Amino acid sequence: MKWEENIRQVVPYVPGEQPDRPGMVKLNTNECPYPPAPGVKKALEEFDHTELRLYPDPDASILTEALADYYKVKKEQVFVGVGSDDVLAIAFMTFFNGGRPILFPDITYSFYDVWAGLYRIPYKEIPLREDFSIAPGDYHIENGGIIFPNPNAPTGILENLEMIEDIVSANPDVVVIVDEAYIDFGGESALPLLNKYDNLLVVQTFSKSRAMAGMRIGFAIGNKKLISYMNDVKFSFNSYTMDRITQRLGAAAVKDEVYFRETLAKIIKTREWAKEKLSELGFVFGDSKSNFIFASHKEKRAEEIFSYLRSKDIFVRYFKKPRIDNYLRISIGTDEEMRTLVRELTAFLGRRNEVE
């Protein structure tokens, strides 16, 4: 039809499926296996529902100030959004407008090319090395901006600050975004580099380490000018993006440091146990520093394993894409969930059961 000529058509992002079956083991969307902090529960119980007749604070001051205090930055350096996807989408609109292609890895978060297509931003995918690490010299070329996750998704590979600084310092005329959705699970944040580079933006989320994927909270930290530009874009189409309840509960989560550290420790301990067991079963993988393991098997095809696990109501993530179509991304669940996974894999592979 004629009117379709004026439609903006894109290939959308495909999230992990969200099954809801009794007794299932859901290890496909990198959610936290534990509940949010007790302070979050308390804040929800104490929330005055009559406040909902009022618009929320467009600056999300209570949350912005909590984050600024926690990360030892000024509140003018913090931008909050409805999940890190919202934050990143606004960053794409704000900073990637130079006409030159932006750069990101060929194996990475699969929303990047979707946003580039949606906003008509040219882009170039930079191949990772064979071990899925970034070659920083490959980013020493003319570009309109750079974005990459650290640790990477879906590989889980962590890059050190020296590598990140190499890329940031080599590209002073564009904005470099480091997407740190998984940084709390064993990595060193790029936040200290903000003191040296005004073209760096660091993005994090509450969806993983703070167990609040259902609330949709993300944030960015950068210099005041970068954040001001992002707010200008945000306020150009919606001033009231984060509701009152979310702002209040997000601030409560930030303040509960003890629970946060305890939860991280449990997930990391389970991850290291799972690495050991998967290795014994013939899986190979990099040294993940995230809340998932990106693994392939020496003998069995990933798609075959994926289908078997799905038949047992165990859900992991399979990407049918070049270079990674023989890998599974396995989120770290509770100890019980991971033992169930290992038992089923043991049965499938015909190995002796040594789960406990």
Tab-separated table of C-alpha atoms in Angstrom:
chain	number	residue	atom	x	y	z
A	1	MET	CA	0.000	0.000	0.000
A	2	LYS	CA	1.129	3.543	-0.749
A	3	TRP	CA	1.090	4.744	2.869
A	4	GLU	CA	3.577	2.022	3.814
A	5	GLU	CA	6.264	3.932	1.944
A	6	ASN	CA	6.317	6.392	4.849
A	7	ILE	CA	6.601	3.795	7.588
A	8	ARG	CA	9.839	3.431	9.536
A	9	GLN	CA	10.499	-0.286	9.363
A	10	VAL	CA	13.066	-1.968	11.602
A	11	VAL	CA	13.904	-5.488	12.703
A	12	PRO	CA	13.038	-5.414	16.425
A	13	TYR	CA	14.991	-6.738	19.356
A	14	VAL	CA	13.898	-10.224	20.420
A	15	PRO	CA	14.033	-10.715	24.206
A	16	GLY	CA	14.379	-14.055	25.924
A	17	GLU	CA	11.097	-15.889	26.265
A	18	GLN	CA	9.194	-15.447	29.501
A	19	PRO	CA	7.582	-18.807	30.292
A	20	ASP	CA	5.390	-19.211	33.351
A	21	ARG	CA	5.149	-22.863	34.289
A	22	PRO	CA	5.036	-24.489	37.725
A	23	GLY	CA	8.370	-26.009	38.672
A	24	MET	CA	10.289	-24.636	35.710
A	25	VAL	CA	13.925	-23.521	35.934
A	26	LYS	CA	14.304	-20.156	34.213
A	27	LEU	CA	17.917	-19.419	33.324
A	28	ASN	CA	17.469	-17.486	30.088
A	29	THR	CA	17.142	-13.770	30.918
A	30	ASN	CA	19.902	-13.097	33.465
A	31	GLU	CA	17.480	-12.085	36.195
A	32	CYS	CA	18.593	-12.159	39.809
A	33	PRO	CA	17.466	-15.399	41.509
A	34	TYR	CA	16.953	-13.614	44.832
A	35	PRO	CA	14.392	-10.989	45.883
A	36	PRO	CA	15.129	-7.256	46.166
A	37	ALA	CA	16.563	-5.835	49.371
A	38	PRO	CA	14.414	-5.801	52.523
A	39	GLY	CA	14.485	-2.012	52.382
A	40	VAL	CA	12.651	-2.182	49.063
A	41	LYS	CA	9.880	-4.280	50.591
A	42	LYS	CA	9.597	-1.841	53.502
A	43	ALA	CA	9.436	1.184	51.198
A	44	LEU	CA	6.699	-0.476	49.133
A	45	GLU	CA	4.644	-1.273	52.220
A	46	GLU	CA	4.984	2.293	53.471
A	47	PHE	CA	4.167	3.966	50.160
A	48	ASP	CA	1.133	6.259	50.373
A	49	HIS	CA	-1.108	5.284	47.457
A	50	THR	CA	-2.773	8.726	47.452
A	51	GLU	CA	0.462	10.118	45.984
A	52	LEU	CA	-0.407	8.399	42.725
A	53	ARG	CA	-2.838	11.219	41.864
A	54	LEU	CA	0.216	13.448	41.379
A	55	TYR	CA	2.760	13.445	38.580
A	56	PRO	CA	6.145	12.014	39.581
A	57	ASP	CA	9.195	14.205	40.039
A	58	PRO	CA	10.572	14.598	36.489
A	59	ASP	CA	14.114	14.815	37.876
A	60	ALA	CA	13.681	11.648	39.993
A	61	SER	CA	15.554	13.579	42.678
A	62	ILE	CA	15.288	11.009	45.470
A	63	LEU	CA	16.849	8.320	43.276
A	64	THR	CA	19.341	10.597	41.548
A	65	GLU	CA	20.614	11.883	44.873
A	66	ALA	CA	20.877	8.360	46.304
A	67	LEU	CA	22.961	7.260	43.316
A	68	ALA	CA	25.138	10.362	43.439
A	69	ASP	CA	25.846	9.758	47.107
A	70	TYR	CA	26.597	6.059	46.575
A	71	TYR	CA	28.972	6.589	43.643
A	72	LYS	CA	30.536	9.765	45.087
A	73	VAL	CA	29.596	12.025	42.187
A	74	LYS	CA	27.472	15.170	41.877
A	75	LYS	CA	23.762	14.697	41.255
A	76	GLU	CA	24.157	16.691	38.017
A	77	GLN	CA	26.313	13.818	36.771
A	78	VAL	CA	23.523	11.228	37.092
A	79	PHE	CA	20.768	10.438	34.593
A	80	VAL	CA	18.059	7.897	35.387
A	81	GLY	CA	15.711	6.112	33.016
A	82	VAL	CA	13.179	3.335	32.748
A	83	GLY	CA	15.717	0.532	32.569
A	84	SER	CA	19.166	0.828	31.037
A	85	ASP	CA	17.529	0.212	27.649
A	86	ASP	CA	15.741	3.544	28.016
A	87	VAL	CA	18.962	5.218	29.100
A	88	LEU	CA	20.903	3.755	26.181
A	89	ALA	CA	18.200	4.625	23.653
A	90	ILE	CA	18.289	8.248	24.794
A	91	ALA	CA	22.092	8.196	24.652
A	92	PHE	CA	21.941	6.958	21.052
A	93	MET	CA	19.569	9.799	20.143
A	94	THR	CA	21.662	12.362	21.988
A	95	PHE	CA	25.235	11.540	21.043
A	96	PHE	CA	25.284	9.552	17.804
A	97	ASN	CA	24.368	12.165	15.212
A	98	GLY	CA	27.616	12.911	13.430
A	99	GLY	CA	26.970	11.046	10.187
A	100	ARG	CA	29.987	8.787	10.601
A	101	PRO	CA	29.340	5.163	11.615
A	102	ILE	CA	29.297	4.298	15.276
A	103	LEU	CA	31.323	1.279	16.365
A	104	PHE	CA	30.421	-1.723	18.500
A	105	PRO	CA	31.498	-5.393	18.638
A	106	ASP	CA	30.091	-7.952	16.231
A	107	ILE	CA	29.099	-10.142	19.182
A	108	THR	CA	27.379	-7.905	21.689
A	109	TYR	CA	24.062	-6.776	23.128
A	110	SER	CA	21.658	-7.216	20.222
A	111	PHE	CA	19.732	-4.006	20.916
A	112	TYR	CA	22.588	-1.829	19.607
A	113	ASP	CA	21.968	-2.486	15.932
A	114	VAL	CA	18.202	-2.180	16.524
A	115	TRP	CA	18.570	1.340	17.919
A	116	ALA	CA	20.981	2.247	15.140
A	117	GLY	CA	18.398	1.105	12.600
A	118	LEU	CA	15.525	2.826	14.376
A	119	TYR	CA	17.322	6.167	14.608
A	120	ARG	CA	18.990	5.789	11.189
A	121	ILE	CA	22.482	5.857	12.605
A	122	PRO	CA	25.171	4.261	10.423
A	123	TYR	CA	27.205	1.660	12.246
A	124	LYS	CA	30.115	-0.730	11.839
A	125	GLU	CA	30.509	-3.981	13.747
A	126	ILE	CA	34.078	-4.617	14.902
A	127	PRO	CA	34.931	-8.347	15.126
A	128	LEU	CA	35.984	-9.659	18.503
A	129	ARG	CA	39.122	-11.763	18.703
A	130	GLU	CA	38.775	-15.550	18.605
A	131	ASP	CA	38.646	-15.617	22.405
A	132	PHE	CA	35.814	-13.025	22.283
A	133	SER	CA	37.985	-10.242	23.712
A	134	ILE	CA	38.107	-6.718	22.277
A	135	ALA	CA	41.127	-5.593	20.235
A	136	PRO	CA	41.318	-1.913	21.244
A	137	GLY	CA	43.399	-0.924	18.230
A	138	ASP	CA	40.446	-1.810	15.994
A	139	TYR	CA	38.639	1.201	17.472
A	140	HIS	CA	41.387	3.635	16.498
A	141	ILE	CA	39.557	4.597	13.311
A	142	GLU	CA	37.291	7.442	12.300
A	143	ASN	CA	33.841	7.006	13.824
A	144	GLY	CA	30.766	8.771	15.143
A	145	GLY	CA	30.795	7.172	18.588
A	146	ILE	CA	31.549	3.895	20.344
A	147	ILE	CA	29.562	1.589	22.607
A	148	PHE	CA	30.374	-1.791	24.134
A	149	PRO	CA	29.321	-3.768	27.216
A	150	ASN	CA	31.779	-4.689	29.937
A	151	PRO	CA	31.532	-7.523	30.813
A	152	ASN	CA	30.340	-8.258	27.320
A	153	ALA	CA	26.949	-9.747	26.600
A	154	PRO	CA	26.417	-12.504	25.733
A	155	THR	CA	30.010	-13.721	26.191
A	156	GLY	CA	30.586	-12.630	29.801
A	157	ILE	CA	34.170	-11.599	29.023
A	158	LEU	CA	35.525	-8.761	31.174
A	159	GLU	CA	37.944	-6.156	29.820
A	160	ASN	CA	40.338	-4.294	32.121
A	161	LEU	CA	40.446	-0.536	32.630
A	162	GLU	CA	43.658	-0.227	30.634
A	163	MET	CA	41.867	-1.496	27.524
A	164	ILE	CA	38.891	0.794	28.099
A	165	GLU	CA	41.113	3.824	28.634
A	166	ASP	CA	42.952	2.991	25.421
A	167	ILE	CA	39.699	3.292	23.462
A	168	VAL	CA	38.441	6.381	25.293
A	169	SER	CA	41.718	8.284	25.011
A	170	ALA	CA	42.076	7.418	21.307
A	171	ASN	CA	38.629	8.866	20.537
A	172	PRO	CA	38.455	12.286	22.236
A	173	ASP	CA	36.088	13.774	19.647
A	174	VAL	CA	33.223	11.309	20.123
A	175	VAL	CA	31.279	9.906	23.057
A	176	VAL	CA	32.298	6.449	24.274
A	177	ILE	CA	29.621	4.521	26.172
A	178	VAL	CA	30.551	1.625	28.446
A	179	ASP	CA	27.480	-0.497	29.175
A	180	GLU	CA	28.093	-2.016	32.612
A	181	ALA	CA	24.931	-4.061	33.137
A	182	TYR	CA	26.998	-6.888	34.679
A	183	ILE	CA	29.918	-5.051	36.251
A	184	ASP	CA	28.946	-5.840	39.850
A	185	PHE	CA	29.576	-9.579	39.401
A	186	GLY	CA	33.354	-9.347	39.434
A	187	GLY	CA	34.570	-6.431	37.348
A	188	GLU	CA	36.096	-3.022	37.958
A	189	SER	CA	33.882	-0.179	36.804
A	190	ALA	CA	35.086	2.469	34.370
A	191	LEU	CA	33.673	5.170	36.669
A	192	PRO	CA	37.152	6.270	37.915
A	193	LEU	CA	38.013	7.241	34.325
A	194	LEU	CA	35.347	9.958	34.439
A	195	ASN	CA	37.838	12.122	36.303
A	196	LYS	CA	40.102	12.107	33.231
A	197	TYR	CA	37.750	11.947	30.236
A	198	ASP	CA	34.750	14.153	29.520
A	199	ASN	CA	33.680	11.996	26.542
A	200	LEU	CA	32.953	8.884	28.633
A	201	LEU	CA	29.475	7.762	29.689
A	202	VAL	CA	29.001	4.777	32.028
A	203	VAL	CA	25.604	3.039	32.070
A	204	GLN	CA	24.367	0.573	34.695
A	205	THR	CA	21.095	-1.099	35.666
A	206	PHE	CA	19.103	-2.329	38.664
A	207	SER	CA	17.824	-5.329	36.688
A	208	LYS	CA	20.663	-7.729	37.455
A	209	SER	CA	22.674	-7.213	40.633
A	210	ARG	CA	19.959	-5.251	42.450
A	211	ALA	CA	17.180	-7.751	41.642
A	212	MET	CA	14.741	-5.177	40.258
A	213	ALA	CA	14.209	-6.150	36.616
A	214	GLY	CA	10.459	-5.810	37.167
A	215	MET	CA	10.761	-2.139	38.147
A	216	ARG	CA	12.839	-0.981	35.153
A	217	ILE	CA	15.568	1.266	36.546
A	218	GLY	CA	18.726	2.222	34.694
A	219	PHE	CA	21.154	5.095	35.062
A	220	ALA	CA	24.093	6.803	33.434
A	221	ILE	CA	26.974	8.689	35.019
A	222	GLY	CA	29.112	11.146	33.107
A	223	ASN	CA	30.202	14.751	33.167
A	224	LYS	CA	27.530	17.372	33.777
A	225	LYS	CA	27.397	18.515	30.165
A	226	LEU	CA	26.733	15.000	28.827
A	227	ILE	CA	23.952	14.480	31.360
A	228	SER	CA	22.446	17.880	30.589
A	229	TYR	CA	22.248	17.005	26.897
A	230	MET	CA	20.555	13.691	27.713
A	231	ASN	CA	17.985	15.458	29.875
A	232	ASP	CA	17.272	17.900	27.062
A	233	VAL	CA	16.420	14.986	24.778
A	234	LYS	CA	14.389	13.182	27.449
A	235	PHE	CA	12.339	16.261	28.305
A	236	SER	CA	11.675	16.863	24.619
A	237	PHE	CA	9.292	13.928	24.421
A	238	ASN	CA	8.369	12.787	27.955
A	239	SER	CA	9.126	14.547	31.223
A	240	TYR	CA	7.506	11.970	33.508
A	241	THR	CA	9.129	8.696	32.552
A	242	MET	CA	9.718	7.175	36.000
A	243	ASP	CA	6.788	6.753	38.393
A	244	ARG	CA	6.759	7.688	42.065
A	245	ILE	CA	6.872	4.121	43.366
A	246	THR	CA	9.893	3.207	41.255
A	247	GLN	CA	11.829	6.274	42.372
A	248	ARG	CA	11.177	5.507	46.025
A	249	LEU	CA	11.992	1.799	45.792
A	250	GLY	CA	15.097	2.426	43.712
A	251	ALA	CA	16.481	4.775	46.351
A	252	ALA	CA	15.779	2.176	49.039
A	253	ALA	CA	17.680	-0.463	47.062
A	254	VAL	CA	20.758	1.741	46.749
A	255	LYS	CA	20.874	2.327	50.490
A	256	ASP	CA	20.827	-1.377	51.451
A	257	GLU	CA	24.527	-2.068	50.869
A	258	VAL	CA	24.836	-5.089	53.160
A	259	TYR	CA	22.110	-7.055	51.391
A	260	PHE	CA	23.520	-6.023	48.012
A	261	ARG	CA	26.966	-7.436	48.833
A	262	GLU	CA	25.548	-10.611	50.347
A	263	THR	CA	23.466	-11.282	47.228
A	264	LEU	CA	26.422	-10.721	44.917
A	265	ALA	CA	28.554	-13.095	46.978
A	266	LYS	CA	25.957	-15.866	46.726
A	267	ILE	CA	25.607	-15.497	42.955
A	268	ILE	CA	29.367	-15.449	42.405
A	269	LYS	CA	29.857	-18.534	44.591
A	270	THR	CA	27.166	-20.407	42.647
A	271	ARG	CA	28.673	-19.273	39.341
A	272	GLU	CA	32.077	-20.664	40.233
A	273	TRP	CA	30.510	-23.969	41.324
A	274	ALA	CA	28.596	-24.137	38.043
A	275	LYS	CA	31.775	-23.482	36.058
A	276	GLU	CA	33.437	-26.429	37.731
A	277	LYS	CA	30.516	-28.787	37.095
A	278	LEU	CA	29.994	-27.701	33.490
A	279	SER	CA	33.683	-28.145	32.788
A	280	GLU	CA	33.519	-31.694	34.168
A	281	LEU	CA	30.638	-32.374	31.757
A	282	GLY	CA	32.690	-31.324	28.737
A	283	PHE	CA	31.588	-27.706	28.341
A	284	VAL	CA	34.097	-25.016	27.405
A	285	PHE	CA	33.714	-21.306	28.150
A	286	GLY	CA	35.580	-18.135	28.936
A	287	ASP	CA	36.099	-16.905	32.468
A	288	SER	CA	32.735	-15.208	32.904
A	289	LYS	CA	32.591	-12.273	35.300
A	290	SER	CA	28.845	-11.825	34.883
A	291	ASN	CA	25.779	-13.600	36.235
A	292	PHE	CA	25.763	-16.075	33.366
A	293	ILE	CA	28.055	-18.555	31.603
A	294	PHE	CA	28.438	-18.582	27.824
A	295	ALA	CA	29.334	-22.168	26.996
A	296	SER	CA	29.675	-24.659	24.178
A	297	HIS	CA	30.091	-28.415	24.433
A	298	LYS	CA	32.951	-30.442	22.998
A	299	GLU	CA	30.649	-33.074	21.470
A	300	LYS	CA	27.010	-31.969	21.458
A	301	ARG	CA	25.514	-29.127	19.445
A	302	ALA	CA	24.152	-26.212	21.463
A	303	GLU	CA	20.793	-26.267	19.712
A	304	GLU	CA	20.356	-29.947	20.583
A	305	ILE	CA	21.150	-29.290	24.244
A	306	PHE	CA	18.848	-26.267	24.249
A	307	SER	CA	15.938	-28.312	22.894
A	308	TYR	CA	16.493	-31.104	25.402
A	309	LEU	CA	16.604	-28.719	28.360
A	310	ARG	CA	13.505	-26.939	27.134
A	311	SER	CA	11.653	-30.273	27.042
A	312	LYS	CA	12.538	-30.591	30.732
A	313	ASP	CA	11.240	-27.071	31.490
A	314	ILE	CA	14.751	-25.713	31.906
A	315	PHE	CA	15.129	-22.519	29.906
A	316	VAL	CA	18.499	-21.193	28.758
A	317	ARG	CA	19.266	-18.775	25.904
A	318	TYR	CA	20.311	-19.884	22.438
A	319	PHE	CA	21.390	-17.380	19.763
A	320	LYS	CA	21.232	-18.659	16.192
A	321	LYS	CA	23.784	-16.171	14.918
A	322	PRO	CA	27.159	-16.358	13.160
A	323	ARG	CA	30.126	-17.275	15.392
A	324	ILE	CA	27.948	-18.062	18.418
A	325	ASP	CA	25.410	-20.570	17.087
A	326	ASN	CA	27.047	-23.366	19.051
A	327	TYR	CA	26.889	-21.595	22.419
A	328	LEU	CA	24.338	-21.431	25.209
A	329	ARG	CA	23.996	-18.530	27.606
A	330	ILE	CA	23.131	-19.955	31.013
A	331	SER	CA	21.997	-17.526	33.715
A	332	ILE	CA	23.085	-18.226	37.268
A	333	GLY	CA	20.114	-19.254	39.383
A	334	THR	CA	19.833	-20.482	42.934
A	335	ASP	CA	21.969	-23.394	44.073
A	336	GLU	CA	18.956	-25.683	43.726
A	337	GLU	CA	18.222	-24.492	40.184
A	338	MET	CA	21.818	-24.988	39.095
A	339	ARG	CA	21.914	-28.491	40.596
A	340	THR	CA	18.760	-29.313	38.630
A	341	LEU	CA	20.423	-28.045	35.459
A	342	VAL	CA	23.561	-30.112	36.064
A	343	ARG	CA	21.540	-33.253	36.841
A	344	GLU	CA	19.626	-32.968	33.568
A	345	LEU	CA	22.780	-32.260	31.578
A	346	THR	CA	24.427	-35.255	33.218
A	347	ALA	CA	21.516	-37.462	32.196
A	348	PHE	CA	21.479	-36.083	28.651
A	349	LEU	CA	25.206	-36.587	28.193
A	350	GLY	CA	25.147	-40.076	29.711
A	351	ARG	CA	27.604	-39.128	32.446
A	352	ARG	CA	27.774	-40.405	36.014
A	353	ASN	CA	25.825	-38.145	38.372
A	354	GLU	CA	28.255	-36.171	40.531
A	355	VAL	CA	26.105	-33.149	41.222
A	356	GLU	CA	26.299	-32.830	44.957
